[in-house]
PDB file of C-alpha atoms in Angstrom:
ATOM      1  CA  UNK A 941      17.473  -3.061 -17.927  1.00 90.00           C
ATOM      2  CA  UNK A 942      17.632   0.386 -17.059  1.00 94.00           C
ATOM      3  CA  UNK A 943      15.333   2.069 -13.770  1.00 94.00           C
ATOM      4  CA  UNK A 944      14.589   5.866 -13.221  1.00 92.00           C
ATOM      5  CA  UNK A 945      13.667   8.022 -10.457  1.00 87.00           C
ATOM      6  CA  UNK A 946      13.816  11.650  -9.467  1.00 84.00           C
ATOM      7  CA  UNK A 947      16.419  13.324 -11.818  1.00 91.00           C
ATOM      8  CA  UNK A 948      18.450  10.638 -12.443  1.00 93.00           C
ATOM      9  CA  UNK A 949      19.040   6.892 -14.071  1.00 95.00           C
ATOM     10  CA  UNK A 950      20.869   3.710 -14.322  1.00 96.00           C
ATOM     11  CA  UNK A 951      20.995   1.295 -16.922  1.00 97.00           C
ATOM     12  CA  UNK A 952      22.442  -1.911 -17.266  1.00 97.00           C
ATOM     13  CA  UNK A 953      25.092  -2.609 -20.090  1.00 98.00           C
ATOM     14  CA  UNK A 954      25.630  -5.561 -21.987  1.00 97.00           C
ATOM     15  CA  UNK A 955      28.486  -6.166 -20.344  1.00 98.00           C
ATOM     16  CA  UNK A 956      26.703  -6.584 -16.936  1.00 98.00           C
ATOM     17  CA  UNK A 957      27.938  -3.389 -15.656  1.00 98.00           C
ATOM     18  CA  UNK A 958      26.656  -0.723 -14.440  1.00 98.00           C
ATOM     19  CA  UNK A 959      26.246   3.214 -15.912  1.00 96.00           C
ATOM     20  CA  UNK A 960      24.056   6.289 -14.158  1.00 95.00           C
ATOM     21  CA  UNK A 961      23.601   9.716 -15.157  1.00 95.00           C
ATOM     22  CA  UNK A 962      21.926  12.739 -14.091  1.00 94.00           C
ATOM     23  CA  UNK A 963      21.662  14.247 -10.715  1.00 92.00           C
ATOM     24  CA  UNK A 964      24.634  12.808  -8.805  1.00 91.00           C
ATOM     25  CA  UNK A 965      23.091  14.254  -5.332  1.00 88.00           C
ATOM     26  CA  UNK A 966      24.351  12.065  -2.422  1.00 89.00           C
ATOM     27  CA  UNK A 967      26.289  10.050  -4.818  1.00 91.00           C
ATOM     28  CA  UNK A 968      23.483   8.513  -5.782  1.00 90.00           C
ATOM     29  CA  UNK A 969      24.646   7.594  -9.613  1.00 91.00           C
ATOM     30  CA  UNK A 970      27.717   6.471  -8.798  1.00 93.00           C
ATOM     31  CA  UNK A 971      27.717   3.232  -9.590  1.00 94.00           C
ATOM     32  CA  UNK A 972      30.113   0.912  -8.207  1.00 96.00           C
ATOM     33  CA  UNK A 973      32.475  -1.735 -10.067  1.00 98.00           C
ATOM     34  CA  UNK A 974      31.582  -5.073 -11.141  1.00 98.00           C
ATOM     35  CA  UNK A 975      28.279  -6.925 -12.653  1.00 99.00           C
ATOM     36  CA  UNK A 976      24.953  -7.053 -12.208  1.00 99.00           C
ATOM     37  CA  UNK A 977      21.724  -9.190 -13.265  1.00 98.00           C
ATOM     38  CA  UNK A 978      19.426  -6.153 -11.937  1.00 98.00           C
ATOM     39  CA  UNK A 979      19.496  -2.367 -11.010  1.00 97.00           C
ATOM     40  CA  UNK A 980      16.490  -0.400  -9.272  1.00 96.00           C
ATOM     41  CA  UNK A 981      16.741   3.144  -8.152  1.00 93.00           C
ATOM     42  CA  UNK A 982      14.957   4.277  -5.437  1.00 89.00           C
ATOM     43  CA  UNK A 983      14.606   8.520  -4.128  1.00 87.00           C
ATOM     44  CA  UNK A 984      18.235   9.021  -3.103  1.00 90.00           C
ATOM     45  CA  UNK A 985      19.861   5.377  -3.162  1.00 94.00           C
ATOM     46  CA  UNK A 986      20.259   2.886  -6.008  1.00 95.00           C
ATOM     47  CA  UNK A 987      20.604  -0.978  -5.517  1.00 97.00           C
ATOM     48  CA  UNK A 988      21.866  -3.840  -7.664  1.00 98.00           C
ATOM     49  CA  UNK A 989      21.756  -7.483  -7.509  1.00 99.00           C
ATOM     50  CA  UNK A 990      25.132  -8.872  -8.391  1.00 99.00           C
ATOM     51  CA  UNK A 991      26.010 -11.769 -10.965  1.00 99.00           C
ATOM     52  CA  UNK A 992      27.021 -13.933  -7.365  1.00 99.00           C
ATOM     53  CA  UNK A 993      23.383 -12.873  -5.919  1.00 99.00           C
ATOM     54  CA  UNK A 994      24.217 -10.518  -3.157  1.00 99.00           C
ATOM     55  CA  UNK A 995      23.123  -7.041  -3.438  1.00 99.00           C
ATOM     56  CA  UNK A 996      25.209  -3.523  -3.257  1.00 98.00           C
ATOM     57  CA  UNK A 997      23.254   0.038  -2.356  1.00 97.00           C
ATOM     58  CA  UNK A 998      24.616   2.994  -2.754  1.00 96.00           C
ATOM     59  CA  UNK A 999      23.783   6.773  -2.508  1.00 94.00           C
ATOM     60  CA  UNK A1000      22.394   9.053   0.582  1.00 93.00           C
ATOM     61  CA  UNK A1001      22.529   6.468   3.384  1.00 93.00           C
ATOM     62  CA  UNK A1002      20.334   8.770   6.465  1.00 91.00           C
ATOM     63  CA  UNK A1003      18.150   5.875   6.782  1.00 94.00           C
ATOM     64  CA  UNK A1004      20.525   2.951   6.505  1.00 95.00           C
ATOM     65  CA  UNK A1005      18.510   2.332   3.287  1.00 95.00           C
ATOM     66  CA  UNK A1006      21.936   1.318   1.355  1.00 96.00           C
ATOM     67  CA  UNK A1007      23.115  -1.293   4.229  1.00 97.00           C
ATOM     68  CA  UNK A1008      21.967  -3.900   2.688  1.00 97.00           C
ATOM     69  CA  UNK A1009      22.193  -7.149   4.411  1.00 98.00           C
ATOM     70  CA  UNK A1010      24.112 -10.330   3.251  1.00 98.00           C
ATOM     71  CA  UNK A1011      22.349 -13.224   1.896  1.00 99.00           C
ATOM     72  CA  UNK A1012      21.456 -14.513  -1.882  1.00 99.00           C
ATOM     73  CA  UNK A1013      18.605 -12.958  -3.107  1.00 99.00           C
ATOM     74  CA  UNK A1014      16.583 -13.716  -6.493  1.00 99.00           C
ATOM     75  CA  UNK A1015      15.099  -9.650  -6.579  1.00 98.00           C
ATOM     76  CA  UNK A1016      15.535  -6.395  -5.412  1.00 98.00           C
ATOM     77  CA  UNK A1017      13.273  -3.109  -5.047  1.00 97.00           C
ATOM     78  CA  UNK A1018      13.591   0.200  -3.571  1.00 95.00           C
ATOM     79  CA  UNK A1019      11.481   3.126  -2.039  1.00 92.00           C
ATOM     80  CA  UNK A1020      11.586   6.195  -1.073  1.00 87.00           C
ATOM     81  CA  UNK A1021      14.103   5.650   1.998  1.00 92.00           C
ATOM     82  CA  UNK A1022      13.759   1.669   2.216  1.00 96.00           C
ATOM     83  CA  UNK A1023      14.640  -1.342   0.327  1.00 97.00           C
ATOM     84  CA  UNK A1024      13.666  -4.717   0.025  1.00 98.00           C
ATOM     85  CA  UNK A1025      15.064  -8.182  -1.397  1.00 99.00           C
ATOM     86  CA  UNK A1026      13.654 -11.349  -2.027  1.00 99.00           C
ATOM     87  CA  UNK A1027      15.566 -14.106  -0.753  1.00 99.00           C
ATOM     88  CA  UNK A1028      16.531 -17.253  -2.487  1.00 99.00           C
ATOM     89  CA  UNK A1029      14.810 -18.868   0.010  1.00 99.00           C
ATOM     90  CA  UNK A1030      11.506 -16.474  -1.004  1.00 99.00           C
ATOM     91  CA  UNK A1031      11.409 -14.816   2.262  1.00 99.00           C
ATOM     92  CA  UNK A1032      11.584 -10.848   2.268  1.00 99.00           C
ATOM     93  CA  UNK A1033      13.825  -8.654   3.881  1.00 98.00           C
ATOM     94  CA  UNK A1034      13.674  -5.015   3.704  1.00 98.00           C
ATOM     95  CA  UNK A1035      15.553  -2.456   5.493  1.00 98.00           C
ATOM     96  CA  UNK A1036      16.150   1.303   5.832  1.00 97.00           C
ATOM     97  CA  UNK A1037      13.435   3.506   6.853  1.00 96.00           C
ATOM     98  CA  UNK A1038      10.793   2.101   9.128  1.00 96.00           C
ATOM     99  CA  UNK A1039       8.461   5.020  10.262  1.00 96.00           C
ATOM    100  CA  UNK A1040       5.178   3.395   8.899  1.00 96.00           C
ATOM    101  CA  UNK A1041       6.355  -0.277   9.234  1.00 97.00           C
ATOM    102  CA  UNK A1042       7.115  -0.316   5.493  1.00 97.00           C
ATOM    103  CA  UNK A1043      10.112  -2.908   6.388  1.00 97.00           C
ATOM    104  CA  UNK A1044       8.476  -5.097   8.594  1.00 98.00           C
ATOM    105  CA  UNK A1045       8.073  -8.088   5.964  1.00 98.00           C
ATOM    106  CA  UNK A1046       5.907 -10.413   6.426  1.00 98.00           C
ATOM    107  CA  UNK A1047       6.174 -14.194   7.125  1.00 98.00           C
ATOM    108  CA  UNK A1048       5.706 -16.503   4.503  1.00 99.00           C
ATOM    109  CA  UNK A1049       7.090 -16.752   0.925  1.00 99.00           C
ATOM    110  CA  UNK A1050       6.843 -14.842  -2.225  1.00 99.00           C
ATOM    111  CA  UNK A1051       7.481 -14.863  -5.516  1.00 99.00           C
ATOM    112  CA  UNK A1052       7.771 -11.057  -6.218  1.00 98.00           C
ATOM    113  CA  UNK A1053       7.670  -7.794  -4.394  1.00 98.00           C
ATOM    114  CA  UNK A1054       7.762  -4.228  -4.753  1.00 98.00           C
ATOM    115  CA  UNK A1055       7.983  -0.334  -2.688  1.00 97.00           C
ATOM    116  CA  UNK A1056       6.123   2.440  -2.994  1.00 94.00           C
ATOM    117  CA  UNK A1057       7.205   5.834  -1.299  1.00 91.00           C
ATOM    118  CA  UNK A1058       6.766   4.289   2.108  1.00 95.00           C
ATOM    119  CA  UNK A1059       4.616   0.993   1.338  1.00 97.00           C
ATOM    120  CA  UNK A1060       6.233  -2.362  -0.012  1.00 98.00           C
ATOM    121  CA  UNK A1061       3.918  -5.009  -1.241  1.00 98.00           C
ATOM    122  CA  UNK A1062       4.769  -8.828  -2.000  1.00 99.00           C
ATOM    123  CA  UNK A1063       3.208 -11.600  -4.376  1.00 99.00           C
ATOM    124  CA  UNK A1064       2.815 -14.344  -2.054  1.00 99.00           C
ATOM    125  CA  UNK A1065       3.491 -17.873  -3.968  1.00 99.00           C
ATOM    126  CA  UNK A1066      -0.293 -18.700  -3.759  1.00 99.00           C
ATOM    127  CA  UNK A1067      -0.839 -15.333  -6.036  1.00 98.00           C
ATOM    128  CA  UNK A1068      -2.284 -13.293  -3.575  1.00 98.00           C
ATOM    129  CA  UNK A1069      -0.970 -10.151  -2.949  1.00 98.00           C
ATOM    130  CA  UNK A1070       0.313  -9.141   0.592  1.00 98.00           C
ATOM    131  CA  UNK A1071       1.103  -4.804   1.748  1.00 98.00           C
ATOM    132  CA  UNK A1072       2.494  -3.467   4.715  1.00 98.00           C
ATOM    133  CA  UNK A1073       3.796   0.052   5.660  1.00 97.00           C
ATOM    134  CA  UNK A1074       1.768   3.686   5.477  1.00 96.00           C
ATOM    135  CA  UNK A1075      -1.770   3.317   3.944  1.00 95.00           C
ATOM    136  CA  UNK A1076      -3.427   6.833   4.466  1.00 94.00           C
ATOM    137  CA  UNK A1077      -4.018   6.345   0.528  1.00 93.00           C
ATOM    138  CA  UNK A1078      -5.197   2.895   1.224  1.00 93.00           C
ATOM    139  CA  UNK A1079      -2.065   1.581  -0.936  1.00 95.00           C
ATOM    140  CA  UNK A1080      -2.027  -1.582   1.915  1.00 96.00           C
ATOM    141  CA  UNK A1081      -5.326  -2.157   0.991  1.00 96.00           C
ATOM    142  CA  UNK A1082      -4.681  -5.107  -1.314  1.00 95.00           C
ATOM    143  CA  UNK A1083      -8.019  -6.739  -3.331  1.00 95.00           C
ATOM    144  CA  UNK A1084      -8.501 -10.153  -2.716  1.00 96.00           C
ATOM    145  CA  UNK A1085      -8.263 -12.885  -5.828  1.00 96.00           C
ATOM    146  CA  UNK A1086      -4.912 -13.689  -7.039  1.00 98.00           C
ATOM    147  CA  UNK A1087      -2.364 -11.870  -9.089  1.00 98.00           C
ATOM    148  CA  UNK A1088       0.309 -12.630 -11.693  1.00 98.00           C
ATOM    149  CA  UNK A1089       2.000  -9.478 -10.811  1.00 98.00           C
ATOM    150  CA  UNK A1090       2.731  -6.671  -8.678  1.00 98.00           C
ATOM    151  CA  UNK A1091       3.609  -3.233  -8.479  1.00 96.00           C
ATOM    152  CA  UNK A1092       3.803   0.377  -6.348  1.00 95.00           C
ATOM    153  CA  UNK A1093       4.202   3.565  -6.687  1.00 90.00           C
ATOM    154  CA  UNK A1094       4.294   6.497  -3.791  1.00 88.00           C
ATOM    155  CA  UNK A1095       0.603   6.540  -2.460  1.00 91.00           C
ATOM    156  CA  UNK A1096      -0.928   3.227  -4.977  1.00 93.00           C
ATOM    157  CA  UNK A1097      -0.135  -0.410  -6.013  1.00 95.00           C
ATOM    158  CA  UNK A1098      -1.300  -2.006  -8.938  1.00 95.00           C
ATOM    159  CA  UNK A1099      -2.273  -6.079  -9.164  1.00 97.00           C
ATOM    160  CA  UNK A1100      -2.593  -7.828 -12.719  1.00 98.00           C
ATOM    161  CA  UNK A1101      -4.813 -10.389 -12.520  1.00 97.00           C
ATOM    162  CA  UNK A1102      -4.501 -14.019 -13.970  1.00 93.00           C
ATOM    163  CA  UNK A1103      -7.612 -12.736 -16.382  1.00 94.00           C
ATOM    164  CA  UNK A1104      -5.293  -9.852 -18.006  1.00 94.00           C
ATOM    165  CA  UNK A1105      -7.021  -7.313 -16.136  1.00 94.00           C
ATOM    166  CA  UNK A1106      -5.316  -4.468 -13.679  1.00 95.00           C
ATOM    167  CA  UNK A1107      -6.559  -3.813 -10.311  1.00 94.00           C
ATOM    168  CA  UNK A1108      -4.942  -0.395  -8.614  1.00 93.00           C
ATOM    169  CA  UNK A1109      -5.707   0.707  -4.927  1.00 95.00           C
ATOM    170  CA  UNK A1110      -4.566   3.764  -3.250  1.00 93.00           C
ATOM    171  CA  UNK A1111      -4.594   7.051  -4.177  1.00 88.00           C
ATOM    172  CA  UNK A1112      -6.668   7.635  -7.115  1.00 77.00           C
ATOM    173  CA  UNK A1113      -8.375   4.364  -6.873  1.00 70.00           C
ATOM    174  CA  UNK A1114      -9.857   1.784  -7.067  1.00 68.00           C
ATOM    175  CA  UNK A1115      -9.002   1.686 -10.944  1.00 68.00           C
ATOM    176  CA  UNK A1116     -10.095  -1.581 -12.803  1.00 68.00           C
ATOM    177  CA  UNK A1117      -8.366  -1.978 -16.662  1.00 69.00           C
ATOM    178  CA  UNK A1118      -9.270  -4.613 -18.692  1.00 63.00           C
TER     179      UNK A1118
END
């Protein structure tokens, strides 16, 4: 696996650890010790999932966006300034920034989720697709139907469809891809 963002990157070795380069602001690409099953870089902060399920941030920490909580989790994504984890329960929790309710999960369960700069989204285990946070792109406004997958970027999320088509919404959109 490896996961980029602005300047820098992280990859994940064979052996299950961890190696970043680039822009080391904030400490950001300093990985720590020990192994992973995931890696995701967000803005200023990185997050892994560890090999016993818990996950470890690291980086600028302004918004508490590299506390992350305890728990077991199944899947991790980062922001801009938040984070969010799916539980192995499939619940979300997110934390870190909060100005435009971007970690104020939902109820219910999920089988996937992703963040945008300040949005998160979540594919809810009935395959619809679930947003909360800033929408002044409308990147909350999710499309009804239901999704095999999910993703976000700052400003737009993207659905694909069970029919192999792509469904982005947000800024530059709607966009339809078949």
């Amino acid at each position: 696996a490896v996961t980029a963002r602005e300047h820098y990157s992280c990859g994940l070795r064979t052996d299950a650890t961890i190696a970043c380069w680039g822009w080391n602001a904030n400490d950001r690409a300093d990985a720590p010790p020990g192994t992973f099953t995931a890696i995701v870089a967000g803005a200023w902060h990185s997050c892994g999932l560890r090999t016993n399920s818990s996950i470890t941030c690291w980086g600028r920490n302004y918004d508490d966006q590299t506390d992350a909580p305890p728990g077991t989790f199944t899947a991790i994504t980062t922001g801009g300034h938040h984070s969010c984890g799916l539980r192995t329960d499939a619940t979300i929790t997110c934390w870190g920034r909060n100005d435009d309710d971007q970690t104020d999960a939902p109820p219910g369960t999920f089988t996937a989720i992703t963040t945008g700069g300040h949005h998160s989204c979540g594919l809810r285990t009935d395959a619809t697709i679930t947003c909360w946070g800033r929408n002044d792109e409308g990147q909350t406004d999710e499309p009804p139907g239901t999704f095999t997958a999910v993703t976000s970027g700052a400003g737009r999320s993207c659905g694909l469809r069970n029919d192999a088509t792509i469904i982005c919404w947000g800024y530059y959109a709607p966009i339809r891809i078949s």
